[in-house]
Structure formats: C-alpha cells, structure tokens
Amino acid sequence: MISIAAYVTAEDVGVNVNDLDHVHIHSRYTTCIPEEKGGSGNPSITTGKGVVCAMEGALDFLQHGTLAGKSIVIQGAGNVATVIVEELLNKGVSSIYVTDCHQNRVDDMKHLFHGKHDGRLTIKKVDIDDVSVMSMPCDILSPCALGNVLNKETIPTIQAEIVCGAANNQLGSPEDNELLKERGITYVVDYLANRMGIVNCANETYGRLPNDPAIERHFGSEWENSIIKMTKKILEKARDENITPVQAADVIADKLSRELHPIWPNRSQQIIDALVEGEWHNQPV
C-alpha cells in the first residue's frame, strides 16, 4: 500500500519541541523539531512577536500611536504569552495584567520576569472558569489561552478598544463576529495575529539563516504582506465595506490562497486528486 501524506504536524497547546522530536522518530511529517537536529525549534517565539506586530497594526489603523504607555490584559500565561509579555515590556507599555488557571504557569512567568518589569507586570492565578479578565479596562485585550472566549456572555463586558491575541478560534460563533462590530471593538482576526507559528513551521523545509529575511520580513512594515500592513489592510477593508474584520480577512485569504505556488503550481490539487483516485478514505486504519 502506498501512503500519501495529507497532514504535517507541529506544536500546539500542551505540546513542545521535545514531544515533536519523539514524533519525528516515527514520522518525517513533523515540523518544529529541535534546532540541533536541523529544525526551526520553538514556534512560540515567532508567534508571540507576530501578535505584538498585529497589536501595532491595529493601533496604527486607529491612529492611536505606539504601544508605549498602553495597558494590556492577557488571558493565558503559556509559551506564546511569555514572549508577548517580554516584547511588550521592551516596547514601553504602562501595564500588563496576566491570568492563568495553572499555578505552575503563573509561577514560571513570575520567576522569569522577577525584577525585570518595574512594577508594570501583574500575574494572577484564577479558576479555570473565571473569565473576569475579559472585562478588565485596558487598551488591548489579548486572548492567549483556548478558544471560544469571545462570545455573547463576554463580549458585552469587554472594556478594551482592541482585541488581539494568540488563541485559536477565539469567537464562539459567527454571530459573535457581529457583536464585536456592533460594540465598536477593533478585532484582529486570530489566524492573522498568530500566523507566525505556522510560518515558522512551514518555512522549516527551506532551511534557516541567521536573522532569516524570510521570517523577519513578517515583523517589519515594508513588505506588503507583513503582519502590520496586513492588519491595517484587513481593518481598512472592513471599515470601508461595512463588514466585519473576519469577513474582510476571509475574502483576502481566499484570494491569496488561489495564487499558484511559484515552484509547485497545482501541487495541492494533484495530491488531493491522487488521494481520491486511490480511495485513501477507504483504506484501513
């Protein structure tokens, strides 16, 4: 039986580089393996930097200046949130308030930033069902835990002008997209803000360079597809067409997805056709 790869795995919540290293022993369809083995390593670093760029893009869209002096509230104290906190402190934010339901995460973050935040960082342990962080007054609310946190219960309580975080599937339902718009909250779509995780993994097969320009261009403001520029483009499209940022992002993403790969044009379709022709879906597990 010939096997055709249809999925390449990488890190996500609760999975780290060492876990993927073990997976890689049994399957080559694995990315973000340790750097000492030729991989790209921990994707949380680029993901966190990308989320901060998305925050900057949203502020620029609103003409509200830089992150300096802004107040940030973060739900989740995991790997990506840790990078976000470090970036925000370096950019001169006035305050960061972080909550997490795991005591070890809270302790780890407190230990890491001990003596490094000049009183600008507060980290608190909360119960797993405590969503009070969503209603804290701030300039930017950043969901960085699990999904389904922006819903009909939490959205009416939000006191932030911008929502921009690393969590996947932040909206509870499509209707919640409209609720954010009705409340005048500037929402940066999750798959834009956190895209650098998958970029880090996808680029692994191309090899790596110091300060790799293929990665670094995403964090700047010159490249047309940089996170800052794409954030502004999506928010401007949503405003000008009176649609939600999710709708605007989906239209742009769908258009870009139809552009053929410069080296492997039509490759994805060819793989799909081969899977269907070989009745891959009927093969025994």
PDB file of C-alpha atoms in Angstrom:
ATOM      1  CA  MET A   1       0.000   0.000   0.000  1.00  0.00           C
ATOM      2  CA  ILE A   2       1.334   3.444  -0.935  1.00  0.00           C
ATOM      3  CA  SER A   3       0.857   6.131   1.697  1.00  0.00           C
ATOM      4  CA  ILE A   4       0.390   9.747   0.664  1.00  0.00           C
ATOM      5  CA  ALA A   5       0.961  12.373   3.366  1.00  0.00           C
ATOM      6  CA  ALA A   6      -2.032  14.603   3.917  1.00  0.00           C
ATOM      7  CA  TYR A   7      -1.043  16.259   7.182  1.00  0.00           C
ATOM      8  CA  VAL A   8       2.142  17.611   8.736  1.00  0.00           C
ATOM      9  CA  THR A   9       2.016  18.107  12.489  1.00  0.00           C
ATOM     10  CA  ALA A  10       3.592  20.721  14.753  1.00  0.00           C
ATOM     11  CA  GLU A  11       3.290  22.147  18.266  1.00  0.00           C
ATOM     12  CA  ASP A  12       0.119  23.473  19.834  1.00  0.00           C
ATOM     13  CA  VAL A  13      -1.296  23.775  23.346  1.00  0.00           C
ATOM     14  CA  GLY A  14       0.432  21.360  25.716  1.00  0.00           C
ATOM     15  CA  VAL A  15       2.878  20.086  23.086  1.00  0.00           C
ATOM     16  CA  ASN A  16       6.518  21.173  22.941  1.00  0.00           C
ATOM     17  CA  VAL A  17       9.636  20.693  20.836  1.00  0.00           C
ATOM     18  CA  ASN A  18      10.668  17.566  22.744  1.00  0.00           C
ATOM     19  CA  ASP A  19       7.272  15.978  22.032  1.00  0.00           C
ATOM     20  CA  LEU A  20       7.663  16.636  18.314  1.00  0.00           C
ATOM     21  CA  ASP A  21      11.176  15.226  18.455  1.00  0.00           C
ATOM     22  CA  HIS A  22       9.681  11.924  19.623  1.00  0.00           C
ATOM     23  CA  VAL A  23       7.012  12.057  16.900  1.00  0.00           C
ATOM     24  CA  HIS A  24       9.752  12.668  14.343  1.00  0.00           C
ATOM     25  CA  ILE A  25      11.337   9.350  15.282  1.00  0.00           C
ATOM     26  CA  HIS A  26       8.302   7.601  13.815  1.00  0.00           C
ATOM     27  CA  SER A  27       7.206  10.032  11.095  1.00  0.00           C
ATOM     28  CA  ARG A  28       9.018  12.515   8.890  1.00  0.00           C
ATOM     29  CA  TYR A  29       5.805  14.534   8.547  1.00  0.00           C
ATOM     30  CA  THR A  30       6.735  16.629  11.562  1.00  0.00           C
ATOM     31  CA  THR A  31       7.920  20.223  11.831  1.00  0.00           C
ATOM     32  CA  CYS A  32       9.396  22.496  14.520  1.00  0.00           C
ATOM     33  CA  ILE A  33      11.749  19.792  15.702  1.00  0.00           C
ATOM     34  CA  PRO A  34      14.814  20.862  17.771  1.00  0.00           C
ATOM     35  CA  GLU A  35      17.233  23.269  16.128  1.00  0.00           C
ATOM     36  CA  GLU A  36      20.183  20.988  16.872  1.00  0.00           C
ATOM     37  CA  LYS A  37      18.550  18.444  14.568  1.00  0.00           C
ATOM     38  CA  GLY A  38      18.058  20.934  11.772  1.00  0.00           C
ATOM     39  CA  GLY A  39      14.565  22.051  12.716  1.00  0.00           C
ATOM     40  CA  SER A  40      13.211  25.528  13.387  1.00  0.00           C
ATOM     41  CA  GLY A  41      12.639  24.915  17.094  1.00  0.00           C
ATOM     42  CA  ASN A  42      10.050  26.536  19.307  1.00  0.00           C
ATOM     43  CA  PRO A  43       7.428  28.378  17.186  1.00  0.00           C
ATOM     44  CA  SER A  44       6.150  30.306  20.219  1.00  0.00           C
ATOM     45  CA  ILE A  45       8.887  32.904  19.785  1.00  0.00           C
ATOM     46  CA  THR A  46       7.850  33.972  16.296  1.00  0.00           C
ATOM     47  CA  THR A  47       4.165  33.604  17.178  1.00  0.00           C
ATOM     48  CA  GLY A  48       4.470  35.993  20.120  1.00  0.00           C
ATOM     49  CA  LYS A  49       6.412  38.554  18.111  1.00  0.00           C
ATOM     50  CA  GLY A  50       3.759  38.367  15.401  1.00  0.00           C
ATOM     51  CA  VAL A  51       0.920  39.017  17.846  1.00  0.00           C
ATOM     52  CA  VAL A  52       2.682  42.160  19.058  1.00  0.00           C
ATOM     53  CA  CYS A  53       3.083  43.317  15.447  1.00  0.00           C
ATOM     54  CA  ALA A  54      -0.658  42.811  14.955  1.00  0.00           C
ATOM     55  CA  MET A  55      -1.298  44.987  18.015  1.00  0.00           C
ATOM     56  CA  GLU A  56       0.883  47.682  16.473  1.00  0.00           C
ATOM     57  CA  GLY A  57      -1.009  47.406  13.203  1.00  0.00           C
ATOM     58  CA  ALA A  58      -4.342  47.848  14.967  1.00  0.00           C
ATOM     59  CA  LEU A  59      -3.081  50.889  16.875  1.00  0.00           C
ATOM     60  CA  ASP A  60      -1.767  52.385  13.642  1.00  0.00           C
ATOM     61  CA  PHE A  61      -5.125  51.780  11.954  1.00  0.00           C
ATOM     62  CA  LEU A  62      -6.866  53.659  14.776  1.00  0.00           C
ATOM     63  CA  GLN A  63      -4.150  56.347  14.714  1.00  0.00           C
ATOM     64  CA  HIS A  64      -3.506  55.752  18.405  1.00  0.00           C
ATOM     65  CA  GLY A  65       0.264  55.835  18.319  1.00  0.00           C
ATOM     66  CA  THR A  66       2.605  53.113  19.515  1.00  0.00           C
ATOM     67  CA  LEU A  67       2.431  50.527  22.284  1.00  0.00           C
ATOM     68  CA  ALA A  68       4.367  52.820  24.605  1.00  0.00           C
ATOM     69  CA  GLY A  69       2.181  53.790  27.550  1.00  0.00           C
ATOM     70  CA  LYS A  70      -0.623  51.351  26.658  1.00  0.00           C
ATOM     71  CA  SER A  71      -2.289  48.936  29.084  1.00  0.00           C
ATOM     72  CA  ILE A  72      -2.550  45.279  28.060  1.00  0.00           C
ATOM     73  CA  VAL A  73      -4.602  42.449  29.581  1.00  0.00           C
ATOM     74  CA  ILE A  74      -3.669  38.871  28.643  1.00  0.00           C
ATOM     75  CA  GLN A  75      -5.629  35.687  29.269  1.00  0.00           C
ATOM     76  CA  GLY A  76      -3.124  32.841  29.463  1.00  0.00           C
ATOM     77  CA  ALA A  77       0.473  32.661  30.685  1.00  0.00           C
ATOM     78  CA  GLY A  78       1.821  29.999  28.337  1.00  0.00           C
ATOM     79  CA  ASN A  79       4.777  29.986  25.968  1.00  0.00           C
ATOM     80  CA  VAL A  80       3.388  32.497  23.479  1.00  0.00           C
ATOM     81  CA  ALA A  81       2.098  34.840  26.179  1.00  0.00           C
ATOM     82  CA  THR A  82       5.550  34.818  27.764  1.00  0.00           C
ATOM     83  CA  VAL A  83       7.096  36.065  24.530  1.00  0.00           C
ATOM     84  CA  ILE A  84       4.341  38.677  24.169  1.00  0.00           C
ATOM     85  CA  VAL A  85       4.993  39.971  27.692  1.00  0.00           C
ATOM     86  CA  GLU A  86       8.725  40.300  27.019  1.00  0.00           C
ATOM     87  CA  GLU A  87       8.112  42.151  23.756  1.00  0.00           C
ATOM     88  CA  LEU A  88       5.562  44.477  25.351  1.00  0.00           C
ATOM     89  CA  LEU A  89       7.836  45.357  28.257  1.00  0.00           C
ATOM     90  CA  ASN A  90      10.607  46.205  25.799  1.00  0.00           C
ATOM     91  CA  LYS A  91       8.217  48.463  23.904  1.00  0.00           C
ATOM     92  CA  GLY A  92       7.388  50.512  26.991  1.00  0.00           C
ATOM     93  CA  VAL A  93       3.787  49.587  27.793  1.00  0.00           C
ATOM     94  CA  SER A  94       2.473  51.068  31.023  1.00  0.00           C
ATOM     95  CA  SER A  95       0.967  47.875  32.447  1.00  0.00           C
ATOM     96  CA  ILE A  96       0.377  44.194  31.705  1.00  0.00           C
ATOM     97  CA  TYR A  97      -2.130  42.063  33.620  1.00  0.00           C
ATOM     98  CA  VAL A  98      -1.954  38.291  33.025  1.00  0.00           C
ATOM     99  CA  THR A  99      -4.161  35.487  34.315  1.00  0.00           C
ATOM    100  CA  ASP A 100      -3.858  31.716  34.030  1.00  0.00           C
ATOM    101  CA  CYS A 101      -5.661  28.770  35.589  1.00  0.00           C
ATOM    102  CA  HIS A 102      -2.450  26.779  36.104  1.00  0.00           C
ATOM    103  CA  GLN A 103      -0.343  27.692  39.125  1.00  0.00           C
ATOM    104  CA  ASN A 104       2.857  26.378  37.520  1.00  0.00           C
ATOM    105  CA  ARG A 105       2.392  28.741  34.564  1.00  0.00           C
ATOM    106  CA  VAL A 106       1.875  31.667  36.917  1.00  0.00           C
ATOM    107  CA  ASP A 107       4.938  30.717  38.963  1.00  0.00           C
ATOM    108  CA  ASP A 108       7.092  30.245  35.863  1.00  0.00           C
ATOM    109  CA  MET A 109       6.193  33.670  34.482  1.00  0.00           C
ATOM    110  CA  LYS A 110       6.728  35.377  37.845  1.00  0.00           C
ATOM    111  CA  HIS A 111      10.141  33.747  38.143  1.00  0.00           C
ATOM    112  CA  LEU A 112      11.154  34.623  34.583  1.00  0.00           C
ATOM    113  CA  PHE A 113      10.308  38.315  34.883  1.00  0.00           C
ATOM    114  CA  HIS A 114      11.290  38.823  38.518  1.00  0.00           C
ATOM    115  CA  GLY A 115      12.996  42.191  38.855  1.00  0.00           C
ATOM    116  CA  LYS A 116      12.604  42.967  35.165  1.00  0.00           C
ATOM    117  CA  HIS A 117       9.285  44.807  34.887  1.00  0.00           C
ATOM    118  CA  ASP A 118       9.484  47.839  37.190  1.00  0.00           C
ATOM    119  CA  GLY A 119       6.076  47.038  38.666  1.00  0.00           C
ATOM    120  CA  ARG A 120       4.384  47.022  35.254  1.00  0.00           C
ATOM    121  CA  LEU A 121       3.525  43.299  35.283  1.00  0.00           C
ATOM    122  CA  THR A 122       0.851  41.579  37.384  1.00  0.00           C
ATOM    123  CA  ILE A 123       0.273  37.818  37.112  1.00  0.00           C
ATOM    124  CA  LYS A 124      -2.640  36.124  38.842  1.00  0.00           C
ATOM    125  CA  LYS A 125      -3.884  32.556  39.259  1.00  0.00           C
ATOM    126  CA  VAL A 126      -7.622  32.188  38.553  1.00  0.00           C
ATOM    127  CA  ASP A 127     -10.123  29.340  38.457  1.00  0.00           C
ATOM    128  CA  ILE A 128     -10.493  27.547  35.149  1.00  0.00           C
ATOM    129  CA  ASP A 129     -13.970  29.009  34.555  1.00  0.00           C
ATOM    130  CA  ASP A 130     -13.043  32.553  35.620  1.00  0.00           C
ATOM    131  CA  VAL A 131     -13.418  34.895  32.635  1.00  0.00           C
ATOM    132  CA  SER A 132     -13.421  38.133  34.605  1.00  0.00           C
ATOM    133  CA  VAL A 133     -10.175  39.073  32.876  1.00  0.00           C
ATOM    134  CA  MET A 134     -12.213  39.698  29.737  1.00  0.00           C
ATOM    135  CA  SER A 135     -13.946  42.657  31.371  1.00  0.00           C
ATOM    136  CA  MET A 136     -10.882  44.428  32.758  1.00  0.00           C
ATOM    137  CA  PRO A 137     -10.403  48.006  31.491  1.00  0.00           C
ATOM    138  CA  CYS A 138      -7.404  48.215  29.145  1.00  0.00           C
ATOM    139  CA  ASP A 139      -6.258  49.436  25.754  1.00  0.00           C
ATOM    140  CA  ILE A 140      -5.740  45.936  24.327  1.00  0.00           C
ATOM    141  CA  LEU A 141      -7.291  42.640  25.406  1.00  0.00           C
ATOM    142  CA  SER A 142      -5.212  39.650  24.320  1.00  0.00           C
ATOM    143  CA  PRO A 143      -6.776  36.144  24.480  1.00  0.00           C
ATOM    144  CA  CYS A 144      -3.833  33.739  24.592  1.00  0.00           C
ATOM    145  CA  ALA A 145      -5.337  30.606  26.147  1.00  0.00           C
ATOM    146  CA  LEU A 146      -8.010  28.462  24.485  1.00  0.00           C
ATOM    147  CA  GLY A 147     -10.788  29.345  22.041  1.00  0.00           C
ATOM    148  CA  ASN A 148     -14.474  30.259  22.400  1.00  0.00           C
ATOM    149  CA  VAL A 149     -13.692  33.159  24.736  1.00  0.00           C
ATOM    150  CA  LEU A 150     -15.308  35.891  22.651  1.00  0.00           C
ATOM    151  CA  ASN A 151     -18.989  35.074  22.922  1.00  0.00           C
ATOM    152  CA  LYS A 152     -22.387  36.531  23.790  1.00  0.00           C
ATOM    153  CA  GLU A 153     -21.550  36.407  27.501  1.00  0.00           C
ATOM    154  CA  THR A 154     -18.097  38.014  27.412  1.00  0.00           C
ATOM    155  CA  ILE A 155     -18.284  40.472  24.505  1.00  0.00           C
ATOM    156  CA  PRO A 156     -20.788  42.813  26.239  1.00  0.00           C
ATOM    157  CA  THR A 157     -18.370  43.091  29.181  1.00  0.00           C
ATOM    158  CA  ILE A 158     -15.211  43.927  27.208  1.00  0.00           C
ATOM    159  CA  GLN A 159     -13.723  47.318  28.114  1.00  0.00           C
ATOM    160  CA  ALA A 160     -10.910  47.296  25.573  1.00  0.00           C
ATOM    161  CA  GLU A 161     -10.816  49.111  22.271  1.00  0.00           C
ATOM    162  CA  ILE A 162      -8.721  46.397  20.615  1.00  0.00           C
ATOM    163  CA  VAL A 163      -8.854  42.607  20.889  1.00  0.00           C
ATOM    164  CA  CYS A 164      -5.732  40.910  19.566  1.00  0.00           C
ATOM    165  CA  GLY A 165      -4.370  37.608  20.831  1.00  0.00           C
ATOM    166  CA  ALA A 166      -2.726  34.295  20.033  1.00  0.00           C
ATOM    167  CA  ALA A 167      -5.544  31.871  20.886  1.00  0.00           C
ATOM    168  CA  ASN A 168      -7.107  29.880  18.053  1.00  0.00           C
ATOM    169  CA  ASN A 169     -10.839  30.017  17.301  1.00  0.00           C
ATOM    170  CA  GLN A 170     -11.461  32.894  19.683  1.00  0.00           C
ATOM    171  CA  LEU A 171     -15.036  33.532  18.523  1.00  0.00           C
ATOM    172  CA  GLY A 172     -17.738  31.332  19.993  1.00  0.00           C
ATOM    173  CA  SER A 173     -19.891  31.594  16.854  1.00  0.00           C
ATOM    174  CA  PRO A 174     -20.111  33.602  13.610  1.00  0.00           C
ATOM    175  CA  GLU A 175     -22.679  35.849  15.261  1.00  0.00           C
ATOM    176  CA  ASP A 176     -20.098  36.943  17.843  1.00  0.00           C
ATOM    177  CA  ASN A 177     -18.202  38.496  14.969  1.00  0.00           C
ATOM    178  CA  GLU A 178     -21.116  40.906  14.526  1.00  0.00           C
ATOM    179  CA  LEU A 179     -21.340  41.586  18.266  1.00  0.00           C
ATOM    180  CA  LEU A 180     -17.778  42.892  18.306  1.00  0.00           C
ATOM    181  CA  LYS A 181     -18.540  45.130  15.325  1.00  0.00           C
ATOM    182  CA  GLU A 182     -21.712  46.476  16.940  1.00  0.00           C
ATOM    183  CA  ARG A 183     -19.759  47.374  20.065  1.00  0.00           C
ATOM    184  CA  GLY A 184     -17.125  49.205  18.047  1.00  0.00           C
ATOM    185  CA  ILE A 185     -14.335  46.893  19.177  1.00  0.00           C
ATOM    186  CA  THR A 186     -11.412  46.581  16.777  1.00  0.00           C
ATOM    187  CA  TYR A 187     -10.830  42.846  16.414  1.00  0.00           C
ATOM    188  CA  VAL A 188      -7.667  41.452  14.861  1.00  0.00           C
ATOM    189  CA  VAL A 189      -8.549  38.070  13.380  1.00  0.00           C
ATOM    190  CA  ASP A 190      -6.851  35.236  15.245  1.00  0.00           C
ATOM    191  CA  TYR A 191      -5.374  33.480  12.226  1.00  0.00           C
ATOM    192  CA  LEU A 192      -3.679  36.717  11.198  1.00  0.00           C
ATOM    193  CA  ALA A 193      -2.337  37.640  14.627  1.00  0.00           C
ATOM    194  CA  ASN A 194      -0.955  34.165  15.385  1.00  0.00           C
ATOM    195  CA  ARG A 195       0.128  33.222  11.864  1.00  0.00           C
ATOM    196  CA  MET A 196       3.860  33.186  12.587  1.00  0.00           C
ATOM    197  CA  GLY A 197       3.598  29.836  14.343  1.00  0.00           C
ATOM    198  CA  ILE A 198       2.633  28.098  11.126  1.00  0.00           C
ATOM    199  CA  VAL A 199       5.001  30.269   9.063  1.00  0.00           C
ATOM    200  CA  ASN A 200       7.850  29.181  11.332  1.00  0.00           C
ATOM    201  CA  CYS A 201       6.909  25.540  10.808  1.00  0.00           C
ATOM    202  CA  ALA A 202       6.166  25.751   7.087  1.00  0.00           C
ATOM    203  CA  ASN A 203       9.455  27.511   6.330  1.00  0.00           C
ATOM    204  CA  GLU A 204      11.438  24.818   8.117  1.00  0.00           C
ATOM    205  CA  THR A 205      11.831  22.772   4.936  1.00  0.00           C
ATOM    206  CA  TYR A 206      13.552  25.716   3.203  1.00  0.00           C
ATOM    207  CA  GLY A 207      16.457  25.747   5.656  1.00  0.00           C
ATOM    208  CA  ARG A 208      17.403  28.553   8.033  1.00  0.00           C
ATOM    209  CA  LEU A 209      19.573  31.661   8.058  1.00  0.00           C
ATOM    210  CA  PRO A 210      20.670  33.937  10.911  1.00  0.00           C
ATOM    211  CA  ASN A 211      18.037  36.670  11.243  1.00  0.00           C
ATOM    212  CA  ASP A 212      16.318  34.932   8.354  1.00  0.00           C
ATOM    213  CA  PRO A 213      14.846  37.539   5.980  1.00  0.00           C
ATOM    214  CA  ALA A 214      12.093  35.073   5.037  1.00  0.00           C
ATOM    215  CA  ILE A 215      10.926  35.308   8.666  1.00  0.00           C
ATOM    216  CA  GLU A 216      11.965  38.832   9.634  1.00  0.00           C
ATOM    217  CA  ARG A 217      10.049  40.475   6.774  1.00  0.00           C
ATOM    218  CA  HIS A 218       6.809  39.476   8.502  1.00  0.00           C
ATOM    219  CA  PHE A 219       7.711  41.659  11.504  1.00  0.00           C
ATOM    220  CA  GLY A 220       8.572  44.815   9.593  1.00  0.00           C
ATOM    221  CA  SER A 221       6.422  47.431   7.904  1.00  0.00           C
ATOM    222  CA  GLU A 222       7.907  47.413   4.414  1.00  0.00           C
ATOM    223  CA  TRP A 223       6.744  44.100   2.909  1.00  0.00           C
ATOM    224  CA  GLU A 224       3.181  44.296   1.578  1.00  0.00           C
ATOM    225  CA  ASN A 225       2.215  41.078   3.378  1.00  0.00           C
ATOM    226  CA  SER A 226       3.840  41.913   6.708  1.00  0.00           C
ATOM    227  CA  ILE A 227       1.644  41.456   9.756  1.00  0.00           C
ATOM    228  CA  ILE A 228       1.438  45.188  10.426  1.00  0.00           C
ATOM    229  CA  LYS A 229       0.451  46.022   6.849  1.00  0.00           C
ATOM    230  CA  MET A 230      -1.964  43.094   6.524  1.00  0.00           C
ATOM    231  CA  THR A 231      -3.642  44.016   9.816  1.00  0.00           C
ATOM    232  CA  LYS A 232      -4.243  47.539   8.563  1.00  0.00           C
ATOM    233  CA  LYS A 233      -5.391  46.274   5.153  1.00  0.00           C
ATOM    234  CA  ILE A 234      -7.993  43.979   6.702  1.00  0.00           C
ATOM    235  CA  LEU A 235      -9.283  46.577   9.153  1.00  0.00           C
ATOM    236  CA  GLU A 236      -9.480  49.219   6.418  1.00  0.00           C
ATOM    237  CA  LYS A 237     -11.407  46.837   4.151  1.00  0.00           C
ATOM    238  CA  ALA A 238     -13.815  46.024   6.986  1.00  0.00           C
ATOM    239  CA  ARG A 239     -14.387  49.721   7.699  1.00  0.00           C
ATOM    240  CA  ASP A 240     -14.748  50.803   4.068  1.00  0.00           C
ATOM    241  CA  GLU A 241     -17.140  47.975   3.144  1.00  0.00           C
ATOM    242  CA  ASN A 242     -19.014  47.980   6.468  1.00  0.00           C
ATOM    243  CA  ILE A 243     -18.233  44.318   7.094  1.00  0.00           C
ATOM    244  CA  THR A 244     -16.529  42.571   9.984  1.00  0.00           C
ATOM    245  CA  PRO A 245     -12.746  42.024  10.142  1.00  0.00           C
ATOM    246  CA  VAL A 246     -13.336  38.268   9.908  1.00  0.00           C
ATOM    247  CA  GLN A 247     -15.286  38.689   6.680  1.00  0.00           C
ATOM    248  CA  ALA A 248     -12.607  41.009   5.293  1.00  0.00           C
ATOM    249  CA  ALA A 249      -9.814  38.610   6.281  1.00  0.00           C
ATOM    250  CA  ASP A 250     -11.596  35.620   4.755  1.00  0.00           C
ATOM    251  CA  VAL A 251     -12.002  37.409   1.419  1.00  0.00           C
ATOM    252  CA  ILE A 252      -8.323  38.369   1.313  1.00  0.00           C
ATOM    253  CA  ALA A 253      -7.174  34.914   2.458  1.00  0.00           C
ATOM    254  CA  ASP A 254      -9.349  33.157  -0.130  1.00  0.00           C
ATOM    255  CA  LYS A 255      -7.921  35.348  -2.881  1.00  0.00           C
ATOM    256  CA  LEU A 256      -4.329  34.745  -1.812  1.00  0.00           C
ATOM    257  CA  SER A 257      -4.933  31.008  -1.480  1.00  0.00           C
ATOM    258  CA  ARG A 258      -5.774  30.826  -5.184  1.00  0.00           C
ATOM    259  CA  GLU A 259      -2.359  32.151  -6.174  1.00  0.00           C
ATOM    260  CA  LEU A 260      -0.252  29.283  -7.516  1.00  0.00           C
ATOM    261  CA  HIS A 261       2.928  28.301  -5.729  1.00  0.00           C
ATOM    262  CA  PRO A 262       5.890  29.609  -7.771  1.00  0.00           C
ATOM    263  CA  ILE A 263       7.704  26.263  -7.599  1.00  0.00           C
ATOM    264  CA  TRP A 264       4.869  23.748  -7.140  1.00  0.00           C
ATOM    265  CA  PRO A 265       1.838  25.107  -9.017  1.00  0.00           C
ATOM    266  CA  ASN A 266      -1.273  22.928  -8.593  1.00  0.00           C
ATOM    267  CA  ARG A 267       0.618  20.558  -6.260  1.00  0.00           C
ATOM    268  CA  SER A 268      -2.098  20.548  -3.598  1.00  0.00           C
ATOM    269  CA  GLN A 269      -4.803  19.729  -6.128  1.00  0.00           C
ATOM    270  CA  GLN A 270      -2.689  16.940  -7.572  1.00  0.00           C
ATOM    271  CA  ILE A 271      -2.263  15.406  -4.102  1.00  0.00           C
ATOM    272  CA  ILE A 272      -5.999  15.644  -3.445  1.00  0.00           C
ATOM    273  CA  ASP A 273      -6.788  14.022  -6.796  1.00  0.00           C
ATOM    274  CA  ALA A 274      -4.346  11.194  -6.065  1.00  0.00           C
ATOM    275  CA  LEU A 275      -5.886  10.588  -2.642  1.00  0.00           C
ATOM    276  CA  VAL A 276      -9.383  10.414  -4.085  1.00  0.00           C
ATOM    277  CA  GLU A 277      -8.335   8.212  -7.009  1.00  0.00           C
ATOM    278  CA  GLY A 278      -6.563   5.818  -4.655  1.00  0.00           C
ATOM    279  CA  GLU A 279      -9.597   5.720  -2.332  1.00  0.00           C
ATOM    280  CA  TRP A 280      -7.393   6.801   0.557  1.00  0.00           C
ATOM    281  CA  HIS A 281     -10.508   7.419   2.651  1.00  0.00           C
ATOM    282  CA  ASN A 282     -11.445   3.737   2.360  1.00  0.00           C
ATOM    283  CA  GLN A 283      -8.072   2.353   3.427  1.00  0.00           C
ATOM    284  CA  PRO A 284      -7.986   0.504   6.767  1.00  0.00           C
ATOM    285  CA  VAL A 285      -6.552   2.486   9.652  1.00  0.00           C
TER     286      VAL A 285
END
